[in-house]
Structure formats: C-alpha cells, structure tokens
Short mmCIF file of C-alpha atoms in Angstrom, two decimals:
data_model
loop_
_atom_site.label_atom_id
_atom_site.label_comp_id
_atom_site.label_asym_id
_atom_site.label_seq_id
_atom_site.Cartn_x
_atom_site.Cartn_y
_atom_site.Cartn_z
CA UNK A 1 26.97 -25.01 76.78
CA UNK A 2 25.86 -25.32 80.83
CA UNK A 3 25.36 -21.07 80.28
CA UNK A 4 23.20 -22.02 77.38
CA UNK A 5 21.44 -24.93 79.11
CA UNK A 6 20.65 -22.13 82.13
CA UNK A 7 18.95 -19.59 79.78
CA UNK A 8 17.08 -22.19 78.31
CA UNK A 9 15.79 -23.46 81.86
CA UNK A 10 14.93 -20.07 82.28
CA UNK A 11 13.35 -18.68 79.43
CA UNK A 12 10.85 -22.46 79.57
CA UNK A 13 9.76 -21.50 83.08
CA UNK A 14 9.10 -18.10 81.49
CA UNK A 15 7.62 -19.11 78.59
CA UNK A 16 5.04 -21.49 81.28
CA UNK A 17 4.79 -18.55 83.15
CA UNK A 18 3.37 -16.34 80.56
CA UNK A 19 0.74 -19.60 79.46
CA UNK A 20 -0.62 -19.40 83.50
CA UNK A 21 -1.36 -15.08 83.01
CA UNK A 22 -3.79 -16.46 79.80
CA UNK A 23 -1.67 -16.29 76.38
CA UNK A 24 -3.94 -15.71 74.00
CA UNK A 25 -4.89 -18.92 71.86
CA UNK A 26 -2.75 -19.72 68.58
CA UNK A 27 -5.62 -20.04 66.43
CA UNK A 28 -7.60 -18.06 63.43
CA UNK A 29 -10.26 -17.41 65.94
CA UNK A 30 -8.22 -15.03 67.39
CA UNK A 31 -5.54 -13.96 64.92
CA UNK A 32 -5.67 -12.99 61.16
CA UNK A 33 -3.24 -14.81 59.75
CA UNK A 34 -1.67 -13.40 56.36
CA UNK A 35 1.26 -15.23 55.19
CA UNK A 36 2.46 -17.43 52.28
CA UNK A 37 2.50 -20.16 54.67
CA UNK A 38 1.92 -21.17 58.39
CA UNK A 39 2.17 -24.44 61.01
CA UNK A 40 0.49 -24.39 64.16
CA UNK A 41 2.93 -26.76 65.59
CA UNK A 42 4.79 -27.71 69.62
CA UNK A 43 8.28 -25.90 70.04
CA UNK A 44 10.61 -25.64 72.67
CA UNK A 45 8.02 -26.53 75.09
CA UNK A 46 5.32 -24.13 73.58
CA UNK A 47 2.32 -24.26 71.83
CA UNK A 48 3.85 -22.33 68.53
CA UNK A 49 2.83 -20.59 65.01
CA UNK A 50 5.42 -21.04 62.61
CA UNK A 51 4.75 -17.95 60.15
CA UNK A 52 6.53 -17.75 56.98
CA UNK A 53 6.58 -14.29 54.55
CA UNK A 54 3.54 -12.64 56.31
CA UNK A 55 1.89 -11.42 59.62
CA UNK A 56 -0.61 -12.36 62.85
CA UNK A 57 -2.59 -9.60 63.41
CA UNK A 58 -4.88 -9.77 66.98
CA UNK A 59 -8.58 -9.75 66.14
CA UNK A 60 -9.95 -8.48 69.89
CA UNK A 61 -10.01 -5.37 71.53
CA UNK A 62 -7.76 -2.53 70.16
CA UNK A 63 -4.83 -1.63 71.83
CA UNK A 64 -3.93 1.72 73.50
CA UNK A 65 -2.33 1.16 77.20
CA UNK A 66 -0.82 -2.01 78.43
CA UNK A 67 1.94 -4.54 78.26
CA UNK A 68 2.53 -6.62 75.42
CA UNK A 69 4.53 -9.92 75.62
CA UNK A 70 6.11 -12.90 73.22
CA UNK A 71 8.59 -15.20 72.59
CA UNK A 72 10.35 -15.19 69.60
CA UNK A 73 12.69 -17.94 68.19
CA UNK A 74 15.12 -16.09 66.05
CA UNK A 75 17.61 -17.00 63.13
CA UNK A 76 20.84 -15.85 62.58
CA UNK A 77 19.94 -14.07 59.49
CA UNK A 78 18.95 -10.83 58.03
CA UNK A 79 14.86 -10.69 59.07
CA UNK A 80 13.64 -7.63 60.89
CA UNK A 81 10.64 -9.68 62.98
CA UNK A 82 9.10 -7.10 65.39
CA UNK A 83 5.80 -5.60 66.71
CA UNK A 84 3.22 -3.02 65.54
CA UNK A 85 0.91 -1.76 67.55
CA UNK A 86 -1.74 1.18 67.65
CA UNK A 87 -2.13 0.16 63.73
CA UNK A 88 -4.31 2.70 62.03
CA UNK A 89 -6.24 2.53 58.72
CA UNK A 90 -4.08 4.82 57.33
CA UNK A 91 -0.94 2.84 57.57
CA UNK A 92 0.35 4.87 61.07
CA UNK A 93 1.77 2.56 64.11
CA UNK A 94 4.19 2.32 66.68
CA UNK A 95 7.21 -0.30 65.72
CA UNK A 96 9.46 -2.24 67.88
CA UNK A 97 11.76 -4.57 65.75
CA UNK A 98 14.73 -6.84 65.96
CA UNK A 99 17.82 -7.16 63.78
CA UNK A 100 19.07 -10.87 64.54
CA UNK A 101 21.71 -10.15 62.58
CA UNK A 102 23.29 -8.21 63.95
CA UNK A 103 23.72 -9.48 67.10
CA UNK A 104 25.76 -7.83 69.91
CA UNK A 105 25.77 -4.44 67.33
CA UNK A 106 24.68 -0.97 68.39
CA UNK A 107 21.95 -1.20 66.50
CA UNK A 108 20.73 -4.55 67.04
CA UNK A 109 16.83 -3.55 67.10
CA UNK A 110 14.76 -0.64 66.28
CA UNK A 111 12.12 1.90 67.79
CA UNK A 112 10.70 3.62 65.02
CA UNK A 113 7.03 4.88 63.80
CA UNK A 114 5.36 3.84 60.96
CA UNK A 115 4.38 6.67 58.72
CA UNK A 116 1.23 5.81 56.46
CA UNK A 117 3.10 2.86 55.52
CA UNK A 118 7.05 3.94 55.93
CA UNK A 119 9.02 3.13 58.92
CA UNK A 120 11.73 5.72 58.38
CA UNK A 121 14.25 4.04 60.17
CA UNK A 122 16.43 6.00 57.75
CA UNK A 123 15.65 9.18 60.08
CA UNK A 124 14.78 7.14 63.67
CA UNK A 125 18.90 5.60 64.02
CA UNK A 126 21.41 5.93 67.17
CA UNK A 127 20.82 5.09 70.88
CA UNK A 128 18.01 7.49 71.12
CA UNK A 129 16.02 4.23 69.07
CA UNK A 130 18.74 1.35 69.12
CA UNK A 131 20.60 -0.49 71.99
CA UNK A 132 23.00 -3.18 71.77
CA UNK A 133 22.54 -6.64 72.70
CA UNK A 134 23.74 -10.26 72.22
CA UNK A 135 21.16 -12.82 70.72
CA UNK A 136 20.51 -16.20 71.59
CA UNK A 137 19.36 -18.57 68.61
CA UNK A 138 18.38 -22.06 70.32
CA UNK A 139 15.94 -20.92 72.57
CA UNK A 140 13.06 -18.74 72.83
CA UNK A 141 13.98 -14.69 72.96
CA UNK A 142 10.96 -12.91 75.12
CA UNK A 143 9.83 -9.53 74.48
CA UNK A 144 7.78 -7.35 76.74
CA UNK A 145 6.67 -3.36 75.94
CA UNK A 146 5.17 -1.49 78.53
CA UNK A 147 3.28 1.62 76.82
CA UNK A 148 1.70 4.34 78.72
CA UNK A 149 0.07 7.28 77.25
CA UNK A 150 3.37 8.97 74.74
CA UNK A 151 5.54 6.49 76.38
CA UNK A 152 7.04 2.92 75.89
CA UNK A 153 9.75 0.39 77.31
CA UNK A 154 10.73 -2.47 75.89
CA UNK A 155 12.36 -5.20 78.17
CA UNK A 156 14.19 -8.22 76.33
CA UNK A 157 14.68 -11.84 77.98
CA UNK A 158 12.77 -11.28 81.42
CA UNK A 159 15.26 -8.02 82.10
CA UNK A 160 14.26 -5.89 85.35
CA UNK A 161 15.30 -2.68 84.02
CA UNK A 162 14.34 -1.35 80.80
CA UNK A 163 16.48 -1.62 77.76
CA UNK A 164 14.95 1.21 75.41
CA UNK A 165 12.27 3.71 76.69
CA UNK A 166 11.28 6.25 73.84
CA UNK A 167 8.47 8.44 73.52
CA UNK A 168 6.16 7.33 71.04
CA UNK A 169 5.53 9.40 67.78
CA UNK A 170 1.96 9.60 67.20
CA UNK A 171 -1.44 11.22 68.57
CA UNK A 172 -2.81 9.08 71.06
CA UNK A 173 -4.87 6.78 69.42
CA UNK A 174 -6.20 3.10 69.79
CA UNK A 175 -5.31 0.37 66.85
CA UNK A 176 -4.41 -3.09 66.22
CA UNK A 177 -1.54 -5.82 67.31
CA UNK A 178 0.34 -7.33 64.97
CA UNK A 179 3.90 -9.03 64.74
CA UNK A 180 5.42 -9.83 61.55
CA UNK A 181 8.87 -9.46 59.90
CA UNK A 182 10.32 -13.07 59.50
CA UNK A 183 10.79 -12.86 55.83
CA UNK A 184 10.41 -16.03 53.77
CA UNK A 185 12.42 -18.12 55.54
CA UNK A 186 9.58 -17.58 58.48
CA UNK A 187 9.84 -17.57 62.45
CA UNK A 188 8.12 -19.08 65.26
CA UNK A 189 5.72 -17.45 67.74
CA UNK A 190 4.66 -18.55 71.30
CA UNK A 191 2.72 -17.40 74.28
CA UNK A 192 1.44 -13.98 73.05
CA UNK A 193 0.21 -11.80 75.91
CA UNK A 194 -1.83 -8.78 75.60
CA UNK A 195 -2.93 -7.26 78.94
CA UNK A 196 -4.51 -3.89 78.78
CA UNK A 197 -3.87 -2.83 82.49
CA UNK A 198 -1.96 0.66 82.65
CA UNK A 199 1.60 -0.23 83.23
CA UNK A 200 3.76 1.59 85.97
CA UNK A 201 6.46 3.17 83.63
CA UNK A 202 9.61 3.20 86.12
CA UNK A 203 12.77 4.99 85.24
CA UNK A 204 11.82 6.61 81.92
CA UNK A 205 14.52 7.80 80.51
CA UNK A 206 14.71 8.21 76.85
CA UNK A 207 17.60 9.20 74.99
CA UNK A 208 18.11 13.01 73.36
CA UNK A 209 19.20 13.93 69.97
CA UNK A 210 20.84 16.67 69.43
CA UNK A 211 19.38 18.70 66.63
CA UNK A 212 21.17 20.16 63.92
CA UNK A 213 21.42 23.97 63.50
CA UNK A 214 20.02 25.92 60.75
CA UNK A 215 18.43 23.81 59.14
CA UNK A 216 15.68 24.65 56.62
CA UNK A 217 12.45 24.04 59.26
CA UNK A 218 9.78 23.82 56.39
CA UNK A 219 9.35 22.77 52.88
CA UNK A 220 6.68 22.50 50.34
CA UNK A 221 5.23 19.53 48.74
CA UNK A 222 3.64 18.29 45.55
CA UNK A 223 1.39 15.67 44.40
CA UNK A 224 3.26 12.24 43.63
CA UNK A 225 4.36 11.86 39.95
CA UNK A 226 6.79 8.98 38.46
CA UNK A 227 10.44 9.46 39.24
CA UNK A 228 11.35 8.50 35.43
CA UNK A 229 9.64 11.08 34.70
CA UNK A 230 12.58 13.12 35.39
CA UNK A 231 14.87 11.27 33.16
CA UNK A 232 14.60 13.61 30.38
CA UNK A 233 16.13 16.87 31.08
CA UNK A 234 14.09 18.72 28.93
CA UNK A 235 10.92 17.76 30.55
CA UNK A 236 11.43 19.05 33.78
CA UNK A 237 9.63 22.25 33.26
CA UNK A 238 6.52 20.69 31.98
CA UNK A 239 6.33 18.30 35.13
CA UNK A 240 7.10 21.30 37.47
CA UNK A 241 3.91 22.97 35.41
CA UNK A 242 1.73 20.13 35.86
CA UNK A 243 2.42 19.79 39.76
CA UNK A 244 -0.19 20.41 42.37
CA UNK A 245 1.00 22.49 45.87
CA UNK A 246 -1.17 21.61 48.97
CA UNK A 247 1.04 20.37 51.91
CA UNK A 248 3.64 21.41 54.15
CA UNK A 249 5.76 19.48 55.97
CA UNK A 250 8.15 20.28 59.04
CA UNK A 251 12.02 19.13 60.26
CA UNK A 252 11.16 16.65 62.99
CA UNK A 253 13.96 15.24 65.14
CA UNK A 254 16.07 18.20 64.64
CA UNK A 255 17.25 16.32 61.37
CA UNK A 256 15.05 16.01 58.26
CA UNK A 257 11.55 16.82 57.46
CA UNK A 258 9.42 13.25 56.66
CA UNK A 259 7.22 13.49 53.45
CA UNK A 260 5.52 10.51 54.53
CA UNK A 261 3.77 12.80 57.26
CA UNK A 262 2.21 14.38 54.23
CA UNK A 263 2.09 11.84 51.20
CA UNK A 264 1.22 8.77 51.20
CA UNK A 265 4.03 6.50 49.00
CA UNK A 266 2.04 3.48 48.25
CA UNK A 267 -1.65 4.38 47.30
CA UNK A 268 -4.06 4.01 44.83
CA UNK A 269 -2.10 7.19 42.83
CA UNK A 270 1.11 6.08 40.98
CA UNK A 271 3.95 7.61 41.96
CA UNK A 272 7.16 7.33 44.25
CA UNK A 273 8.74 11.22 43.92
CA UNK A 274 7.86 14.81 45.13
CA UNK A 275 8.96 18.15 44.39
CA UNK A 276 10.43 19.68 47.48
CA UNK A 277 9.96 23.21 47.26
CA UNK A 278 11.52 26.42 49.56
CA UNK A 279 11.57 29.92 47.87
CA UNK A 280 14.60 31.98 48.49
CA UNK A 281 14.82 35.96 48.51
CA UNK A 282 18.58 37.21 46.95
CA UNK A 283 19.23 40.75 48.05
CA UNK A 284 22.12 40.81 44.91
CA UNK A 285 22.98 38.18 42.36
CA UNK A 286 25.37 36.15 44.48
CA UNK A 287 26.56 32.18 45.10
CA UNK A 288 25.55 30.47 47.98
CA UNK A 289 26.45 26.84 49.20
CA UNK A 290 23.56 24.43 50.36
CA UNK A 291 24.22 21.25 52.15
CA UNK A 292 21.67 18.74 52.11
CA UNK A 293 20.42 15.44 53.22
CA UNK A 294 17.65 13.12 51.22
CA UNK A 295 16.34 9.35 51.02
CA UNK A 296 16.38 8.14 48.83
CA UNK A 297 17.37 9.52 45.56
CA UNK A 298 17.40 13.43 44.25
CA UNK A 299 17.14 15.88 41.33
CA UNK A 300 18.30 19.21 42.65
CA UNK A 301 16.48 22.32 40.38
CA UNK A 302 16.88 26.08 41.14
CA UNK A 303 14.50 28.12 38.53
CA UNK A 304 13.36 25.35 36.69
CA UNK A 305 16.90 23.93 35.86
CA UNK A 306 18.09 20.82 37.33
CA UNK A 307 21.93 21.03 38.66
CA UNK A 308 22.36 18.01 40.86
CA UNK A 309 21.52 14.24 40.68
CA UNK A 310 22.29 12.07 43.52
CA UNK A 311 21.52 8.72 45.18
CA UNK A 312 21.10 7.63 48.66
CA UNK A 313 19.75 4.37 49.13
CA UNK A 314 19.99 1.77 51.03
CA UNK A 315 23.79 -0.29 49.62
CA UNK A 316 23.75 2.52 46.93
CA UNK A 317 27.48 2.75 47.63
CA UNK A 318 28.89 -0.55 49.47
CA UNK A 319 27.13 -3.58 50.93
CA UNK A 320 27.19 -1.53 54.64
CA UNK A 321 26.07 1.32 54.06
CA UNK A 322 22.78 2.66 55.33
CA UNK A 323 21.56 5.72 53.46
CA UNK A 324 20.68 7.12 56.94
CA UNK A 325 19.68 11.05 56.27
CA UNK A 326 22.70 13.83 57.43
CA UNK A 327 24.19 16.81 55.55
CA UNK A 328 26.41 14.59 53.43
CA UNK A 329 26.08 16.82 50.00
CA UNK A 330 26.95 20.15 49.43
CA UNK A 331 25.77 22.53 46.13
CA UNK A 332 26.64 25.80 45.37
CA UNK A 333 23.48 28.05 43.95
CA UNK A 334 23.91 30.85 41.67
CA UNK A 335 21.15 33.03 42.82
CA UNK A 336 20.06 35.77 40.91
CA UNK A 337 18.33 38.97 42.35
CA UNK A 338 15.13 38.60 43.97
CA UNK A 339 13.18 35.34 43.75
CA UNK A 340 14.60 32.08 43.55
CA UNK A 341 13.17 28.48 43.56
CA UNK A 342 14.50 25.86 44.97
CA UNK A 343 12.90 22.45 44.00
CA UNK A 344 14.75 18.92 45.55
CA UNK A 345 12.63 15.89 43.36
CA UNK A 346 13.07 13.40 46.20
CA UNK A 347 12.37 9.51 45.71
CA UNK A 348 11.54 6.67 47.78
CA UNK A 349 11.61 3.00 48.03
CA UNK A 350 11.71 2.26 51.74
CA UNK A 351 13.44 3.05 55.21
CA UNK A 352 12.54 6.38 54.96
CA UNK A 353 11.09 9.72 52.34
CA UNK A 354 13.05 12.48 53.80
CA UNK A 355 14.97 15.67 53.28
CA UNK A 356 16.60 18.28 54.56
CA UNK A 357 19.39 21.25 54.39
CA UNK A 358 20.64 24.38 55.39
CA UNK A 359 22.97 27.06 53.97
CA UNK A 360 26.60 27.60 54.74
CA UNK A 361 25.97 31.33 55.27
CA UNK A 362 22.43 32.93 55.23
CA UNK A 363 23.23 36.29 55.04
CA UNK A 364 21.62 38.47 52.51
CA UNK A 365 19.50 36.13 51.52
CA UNK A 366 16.36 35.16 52.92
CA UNK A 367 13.90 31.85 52.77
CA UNK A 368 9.92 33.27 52.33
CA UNK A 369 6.83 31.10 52.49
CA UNK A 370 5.56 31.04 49.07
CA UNK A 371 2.14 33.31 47.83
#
C-alpha cells in the first residue's frame, strides 16, 4: 500500500505538472466528442472526461511532429484504450494502444498502423511492437509519444528512457488526434497535452524482425464480393468470372502481404473477401507443397477448383489464441503442365486482412506476373 500511496503522490504532481505546460481544455470547444455517453467530471485530482463506447477527437491544428501526453485511468479488463494520430480521411493513422488486461504480459500494449480502417495487429505482434509492463489501476497511468519525422517513442508513467521506439508506417503526412478504445464500460481522460515542438528522439532503437524466406513477395487482388458467396461449391467459377483485377499488393514485414494497403474492408461497396491471385509456370505435371498464412478465413482454388477451407480468426480455436499470420498450413498442388492459377479467397473481420506463403521446393516451377 505505502508503494502504491508513492506512485500516486507522484503521478498527482505529474498530472499538476502537465495542467501548468497548458492541457488543452476538456470541453466540446475543443474536442469532438463521439460516444454513447460522456461526464465531464473531477478525478483523482484532475479535471476529467469520462468517455464511454466512443472517442475525443482534437479539433485544432493537425498533428505531424511533437509530443503527445495523457493520463489514463485504466480497468482491469479487456479494453484496448489508446491513441491515433496523423488520422487521414481515408481511414490511415499511426496507433499506440494499451491492453490493461494483460498486465505485466509481453504484449501488454501495441504499436501498430491503421490501414484504411484495419489495425492489423494480426501482422504488427512481438517486441518489435509490444513490451511488457505492470499496470496500476487506482491511479492515473501517463502516456507520452515523442514522434519525429518516420519515428516515435512512447514513454509510460513519467519513464526517462523510452519503452517502445518504432518507425512509423506511413508517408509523412499531417492528420488528426484522437484517443478512444474504452469500450462500453468507458474510461477517464485528464490533462491532454499536444505540443507541436520537434522532439529530440534520444536512443532510437527499434526492434528488427526477421523476415521469412521465400516467401511469395506479390499477389494479385480483386474487387470485394460477399464471402457467402463462396458457400456453394459450384459457384465458384462464376464469381471468379465476374471478378475485377486492378491492384497489387506486396509482403511487408518480411511476413504477409496486407490487402488493406489495397482494399478498403468497410466502404460504401459490400463485401468482406478477395481473391488472392499468383500464376504459377509447371515445367511437367508434378505436386508441389505450399505453406501458407491468412486472416482471417480462406478458400484455397488452383484452376478454378477449390481444395482447401480454413479458419483463422481471432478464438477460432481456444479462448487464447490470436490468429496472428505465420506459415501454419500446408497444401499440396497438383500442377499440371504449363499455367496454373492459384486463387486464396481471403476474409476479414478485424485485427488484420492478410496473406501469405511460399513453396517447400521451387524448383521447376516458376511464379509469373500475370498478362
């Protein structure tokens, strides 16, 4: 309790701290407030904004360079409250976001893009984006990010050394604040500081991934069309017919190629599945084995016949797991002479529209882009 009665102390002189360099007021003046319910109200020594099922998005200058600051109070429950900033019209940002429950865990947060709408953090997991650390939940938890140019640092609870520094994933670009994340059962928000002075980024020193080899490095897409659509076997050949070809999209991360980059998921256009497509050159009829990673669900089809279903999602197979992308499924495809198609139907809900693969052994066979 006295180490608990010290942070507190600490994180109120903080918290007063932050009010003297000019918090910005808690007020509709300044913030768009979109919720299904909000309190302006005192906490923990703070003018607060209790924000339930929605978001407080800053209505003043757009952000590109600076430091952005707030305390957070946080439950110990599943809510992923966190910060988006450089918001574009298109759905694109930069995300910083914390997992409160799961407190003390290696992935106890998240640094992740948003991708017209879709944080993959399905593609964005390990220490590259994630760090460990233990939660308080009776006092304020204060978040700073420093972001310079491509790069960011997060510092939690006052720290003097960074905690996370990532390169960001986006074009340069200026957009909006917003914080938002605390689910229905809401959060509180105090002394929210937006200074747009360049920071000094000290001691950058993001994390690597190490990319997997082989991997297929480009696929084609299609438009969107409904993944029930796919329910009847039969069918598939008339959908593949009625498909339209105009984007290309590239393995980023060394791991999985993001359709997001390409397609938008939630739009005006109904639809939540694609039609990944590589062509394949056979130099003799022969079997080949393909492992492959998707999110969230796939219908595998090589020359217009489907031979694999499969699921990935998020719990699809117990309460833990993830559906994080990796080769985790393996096919064998009877190639025939010459030309072969290879189509993955790959379908989204959220953390992430990816997919990816390589082949066991390449030889005599040969992956072509598509005339």
């Amino acid at each position: 309790m006295k180490k608990q009665t010290i942070l507190f102390t600490a994180s109120l002189v903080a918290s007063l701290t932050l009010l003297a360099q000019q918090a910005i007021p808690l007020d509709t003046a300044h913030w768009d407030i979109r919720a299904t319910s909000y309190l302006f109200e005192p906490m923990l020594g703070s003018e607060a904004i209790y924000l339930q099922g929605g978001s407080i998005t800053y209505k003043g200058e757009d952000f590109m360079n600076g430091t952005i600051e707030f305390d957070i109070l946080l439950k110990e429950e599943q809510a992923f409250p966190g910060l988006y900033f450089r918001i574009q019209d298109n759905g694109d940002a930069e995300h910083f976001y914390i997992r409160p429950h799961l407190s003390g865990k290696p992935d106890a947060n998240q640094a992740a893009p948003v991708t017209q709408g879709v944080t993959p953090w399905q593609l964005c997991f390990g220490p590259k984006y994630s760090f460990p650390y233990t939660y308080q939940y009776d006092f304020w938890t204060h978040v700073k990010i420093l972001v310079h140019g491509s790069r960011a640092q997060v510092f939690l609870d006052h720290s003097n050394k960074a905690q996370l520094s990532w390169n960001l994933f986006h074009p340069l670009s200026r957009g909006k604040v917003s914080i938002r994340g605390g689910n229905r059962s809401g959060m509180h928000l105090a002394n929210i500081v937006i200074n747009h002075d360049i920071p000094d980024i000290e001691d950058f020193q993001p994390i690597e991934r190490a990319p997997m080899e082989g991997l297929v490095q480009e696929w084609e897409l299609s438009d969107k069309f409904e993944e029930a659509a796919l329910d009847d076997p039969s069918m598939i050949q008339s959908i593949i017919k009625q498909r339209k070809w105009k984007n290309r999209v590239q393995v980023e991360e060394g791991t999985a190629a993001n359709i997001s980059r390409k397609v938008q998921l939630r739009d005006s256009n109904p639809g939540n599945t694609v039609f990944a497509r590589i062509t394949i050159h056979a130099e003799s009829e022969q079997i080949k084995l393909f492992h492959f990673g998707y999110s969230d669900r796939v219908v595998a089809i090589l020359n217009d016949f489907p031979i694999y279903r499969g699921t990935n999602d998020y719990r699809s197979r117990d309460y833990r797991y993830l559906g994080t992308i990796g080769l985790f499924d393996s096919i064998y495809l009877p190639l025939k002479k010459g030309k072969n198609t290879l189509l993955m139907a790959v379908s989204e809900d959220f953390g992430g529209w990816l997919i990816t693969g390589r082949f066991e052994d390449s030889s005599g066979i040969e992956i072509r882009e598509r005339k």
